[in-house]
Short mmCIF file of C-alpha atoms in Angstrom, two decimals:
data_model
loop_
_atom_site.label_atom_id
_atom_site.label_comp_id
_atom_site.label_asym_id
_atom_site.label_seq_id
_atom_site.Cartn_x
_atom_site.Cartn_y
_atom_site.Cartn_z
CA MET A 15 7.68 6.67 5.92
CA PRO A 16 9.48 5.47 2.78
CA VAL A 17 8.25 2.30 1.12
CA ASP A 18 10.68 -0.59 0.75
CA LEU A 19 10.52 -1.17 -3.02
CA ASP A 20 12.20 -4.57 -2.75
CA MET A 21 9.53 -5.73 -0.30
CA LEU A 22 6.80 -4.24 -2.49
CA ARG A 23 8.21 -6.12 -5.47
CA VAL A 24 8.06 -9.41 -3.52
CA GLN A 25 4.47 -8.70 -2.46
CA LEU A 26 3.42 -7.86 -6.01
CA ARG A 27 5.06 -11.01 -7.36
CA ALA A 28 2.85 -13.00 -4.99
CA LYS A 29 -0.34 -11.06 -5.90
CA GLN A 30 0.00 -10.66 -9.66
CA SER A 31 -0.19 -13.14 -12.51
CA THR A 32 3.07 -13.89 -14.30
CA THR A 33 1.93 -11.76 -17.25
CA THR A 34 0.93 -8.78 -15.13
CA PHE A 35 4.11 -8.94 -13.05
CA ALA A 36 6.26 -9.05 -16.20
CA HIS A 37 4.32 -6.03 -17.49
CA THR A 38 4.87 -4.24 -14.17
CA LEU A 39 8.62 -4.82 -14.39
CA GLY A 40 8.55 -3.50 -17.96
CA VAL A 41 6.76 -0.36 -16.81
CA VAL A 42 9.31 0.11 -14.01
CA ALA A 43 12.14 -0.17 -16.56
CA ALA A 44 10.48 2.35 -18.90
CA VAL A 45 9.75 4.71 -16.00
CA GLU A 46 13.38 4.71 -14.90
CA LEU A 47 14.45 5.93 -18.34
CA LEU A 48 11.68 8.51 -18.60
CA ALA A 49 12.19 9.82 -15.05
CA ALA A 50 15.88 10.37 -15.77
CA ARG A 51 15.12 12.02 -19.13
CA TYR A 52 12.52 14.42 -17.70
CA ASP A 53 14.08 15.04 -14.27
CA ILE A 54 11.23 13.44 -12.32
CA ASP A 55 11.74 12.07 -8.83
CA ARG A 56 12.97 8.53 -9.48
CA GLU A 57 11.62 7.03 -6.25
CA GLN A 58 8.14 8.48 -6.81
CA ALA A 59 8.17 7.23 -10.39
CA ARG A 60 9.35 3.72 -9.45
CA LEU A 61 6.79 3.46 -6.65
CA ALA A 62 3.92 4.52 -8.92
CA ALA A 63 5.14 2.12 -11.62
CA PHE A 64 5.25 -0.81 -9.21
CA LEU A 65 1.77 0.02 -7.90
CA HIS A 66 -0.03 0.96 -11.10
CA ASP A 67 -1.49 -2.51 -11.76
CA VAL A 68 -1.68 -3.85 -8.19
CA ALA A 69 -5.43 -4.44 -8.71
CA ARG A 70 -5.25 -5.38 -12.41
CA ASP A 71 -5.80 -9.11 -11.93
CA MET A 72 -8.86 -8.73 -9.69
CA GLU A 73 -12.16 -10.10 -10.90
CA THR A 74 -14.91 -7.53 -11.46
CA SER A 75 -16.72 -8.72 -8.33
CA GLU A 76 -13.59 -8.11 -6.23
CA LEU A 77 -13.05 -4.67 -7.77
CA LEU A 78 -16.65 -3.72 -6.98
CA LYS A 79 -16.25 -5.03 -3.43
CA ARG A 80 -13.15 -2.87 -2.98
CA ILE A 81 -14.93 0.15 -4.49
CA LEU A 82 -17.55 -0.15 -1.75
CA GLU A 83 -15.00 -0.94 0.95
CA TYR A 84 -12.87 2.10 0.13
CA GLY A 85 -15.82 4.43 -0.57
CA ILE A 86 -14.63 5.15 -4.10
CA LEU A 87 -16.99 7.07 -6.35
CA ILE A 88 -17.34 5.73 -9.88
CA ASP A 89 -19.10 7.09 -12.92
CA GLU A 90 -21.35 5.44 -15.50
CA ILE A 91 -18.49 4.63 -17.90
CA GLU A 92 -16.43 3.00 -15.14
CA ALA A 93 -19.48 0.96 -14.11
CA LYS A 94 -19.87 -0.29 -17.69
CA GLU A 95 -16.11 -0.80 -18.25
CA PRO A 96 -15.01 -2.30 -14.92
CA LEU A 97 -11.43 -2.85 -16.08
CA LEU A 98 -11.00 0.91 -15.56
CA LEU A 99 -11.67 0.42 -11.85
CA HIS A 100 -8.30 -1.19 -11.22
CA ALA A 101 -6.64 2.24 -11.29
CA LYS A 102 -8.80 3.76 -8.55
CA VAL A 103 -8.74 0.56 -6.50
CA GLY A 104 -4.97 0.34 -6.93
CA ALA A 105 -4.51 3.88 -5.61
CA ALA A 106 -6.74 3.09 -2.62
CA MET A 107 -4.80 -0.11 -1.96
CA GLY A 108 -1.56 1.85 -2.12
CA ARG A 109 -2.84 4.10 0.64
CA THR A 110 -4.52 1.51 2.87
CA LEU A 111 -2.53 -1.69 2.39
CA PHE A 112 0.92 -0.32 1.63
CA GLY A 113 0.78 2.87 3.72
CA ILE A 114 1.65 5.20 0.86
CA GLU A 115 0.90 8.81 1.73
CA ASP A 116 2.46 10.52 -1.29
CA GLU A 117 -0.54 12.02 -3.08
CA ALA A 118 1.43 12.54 -6.30
CA VAL A 119 2.19 8.81 -6.48
CA LEU A 120 -1.41 7.82 -5.70
CA GLN A 121 -2.71 10.29 -8.29
CA ALA A 122 -0.39 8.88 -10.97
CA VAL A 123 -1.67 5.37 -10.20
CA GLU A 124 -5.28 6.56 -10.36
CA ARG A 125 -4.77 8.40 -13.66
CA HIS A 126 -2.83 5.72 -15.52
CA THR A 127 -5.87 4.28 -17.36
CA THR A 128 -7.87 7.32 -18.44
CA GLY A 129 -5.56 10.24 -17.85
CA ALA A 130 -7.08 13.54 -16.74
CA PRO A 131 -6.85 17.20 -17.71
CA GLY A 132 -3.84 18.91 -16.14
CA MET A 133 -1.69 15.82 -15.79
CA THR A 134 1.61 16.25 -13.98
CA ALA A 135 4.89 15.00 -15.40
CA LEU A 136 4.71 12.03 -13.00
CA ASP A 137 1.18 11.21 -14.20
CA ALA A 138 2.38 11.44 -17.80
CA VAL A 139 5.44 9.26 -17.24
CA ILE A 140 3.33 6.48 -15.71
CA TYR A 141 0.71 6.69 -18.49
CA VAL A 142 3.34 6.67 -21.24
CA ALA A 143 5.50 3.96 -19.63
CA ASP A 144 2.41 1.75 -19.31
CA TYR A 145 1.85 2.21 -23.04
CA ILE A 146 5.45 1.73 -24.25
CA GLU A 147 6.94 -0.86 -21.90
CA PRO A 148 9.01 -3.45 -23.80
CA GLY A 149 6.28 -6.11 -23.78
CA ARG A 150 3.85 -3.93 -25.72
CA ASP A 151 3.49 -4.35 -29.48
CA SER A 152 0.33 -2.41 -30.30
CA PRO A 153 0.06 -0.47 -33.57
CA GLY A 154 2.00 2.78 -33.33
CA VAL A 155 3.87 1.89 -30.13
CA ASP A 156 7.27 2.46 -31.76
CA GLU A 157 6.25 6.00 -32.71
CA VAL A 158 5.24 6.65 -29.10
CA ARG A 159 8.56 5.18 -27.89
CA ARG A 160 10.49 7.53 -30.17
CA ALA A 161 8.43 10.52 -29.06
CA ALA A 162 8.90 9.58 -25.39
CA GLY A 163 12.61 10.24 -25.69
CA GLN A 164 12.04 13.70 -27.16
CA ASP A 165 8.84 15.28 -25.85
CA LEU A 166 6.78 13.86 -22.99
CA GLY A 167 3.64 15.84 -23.86
CA HIS A 168 3.74 14.68 -27.48
CA ALA A 169 4.29 11.07 -26.38
CA LEU A 170 1.34 11.36 -24.00
CA VAL A 171 -0.97 12.63 -26.75
CA LEU A 172 0.18 9.84 -29.08
CA ALA A 173 -0.41 7.23 -26.36
CA MET A 174 -3.89 8.61 -25.73
CA ASN A 175 -4.57 8.58 -29.47
CA GLY A 176 -3.52 4.93 -29.58
CA THR A 177 -5.74 4.08 -26.62
CA VAL A 178 -8.75 5.81 -28.17
CA GLN A 179 -8.12 4.15 -31.55
CA TYR A 180 -7.96 0.73 -29.86
CA LEU A 181 -11.22 1.36 -27.98
CA LEU A 182 -12.93 2.49 -31.19
CA ARG A 183 -11.70 -0.61 -33.09
CA GLU A 184 -13.03 -2.81 -30.27
CA ASN A 185 -16.33 -0.87 -30.18
CA ARG A 186 -15.75 -0.03 -26.50
CA LEU A 187 -16.66 3.05 -24.51
CA VAL A 188 -14.11 5.86 -24.44
CA HIS A 189 -13.96 7.57 -21.06
CA PRO A 190 -14.60 11.32 -21.33
CA ARG A 191 -11.61 11.93 -19.01
CA THR A 192 -9.33 10.59 -21.73
CA VAL A 193 -10.88 12.86 -24.34
CA ASP A 194 -10.72 15.82 -21.94
CA ALA A 195 -7.08 15.06 -21.06
CA ARG A 196 -6.11 14.80 -24.71
CA ASN A 197 -7.94 17.99 -25.65
CA HIS A 198 -6.39 19.82 -22.69
CA LEU A 199 -2.92 18.78 -23.82
CA LEU A 200 -3.58 19.94 -27.38
CA ARG A 201 -4.99 23.28 -26.18
CA GLU A 202 -1.99 23.82 -23.90
CA GLY A 203 0.57 22.96 -26.57
CA MET A 204 1.19 19.44 -25.20
CA VAL A 205 2.82 20.76 -22.05
CA VAL A 206 2.72 18.64 -18.90
CA SER A 207 3.11 20.27 -15.51
CA HIS A 208 6.15 19.63 -13.35
CA GLN A 209 4.09 20.67 -10.32
CA GLY A 210 2.77 18.44 -7.65
#
């Protein structure tokens, strides 16, 4: 059953902080451009963009409660960096609360924080759009924006580089999935799959 994006938008507006909702709208806008550029299903992309931060404003205690409730497995890095949990919880909420059955959409939501080896084009578009949406002003974001219009794989690697550099500057843990995803892209010539 298709999801009513207008209704989802209203629900998210009620759940998210003003800052997170503005960010979500920025990601949706970026996704629309990228989906058109890379011939990715626009409805899937918009749905994943709207959902990607549905759990972003949850306190750590609430995220951990949802992890248990949904039976989500987490690793040691996610346990020590609970902000990462909002991606897995968001995907589970998409399935259980919003009735989303499209595995590609749920996977893109789940992968938007750390990435993963073998990312699909939809996964990549959500990851990159989250990094380049108009409200972002991190170092190097303009380079990623330029790359996003030319080569999705290259933009994805640059976005991952920026994420890793930020985590290193902040003396935070870098999830091995991000390193593995980045290395996979470099080994494969920065190609993202249009499958699945």
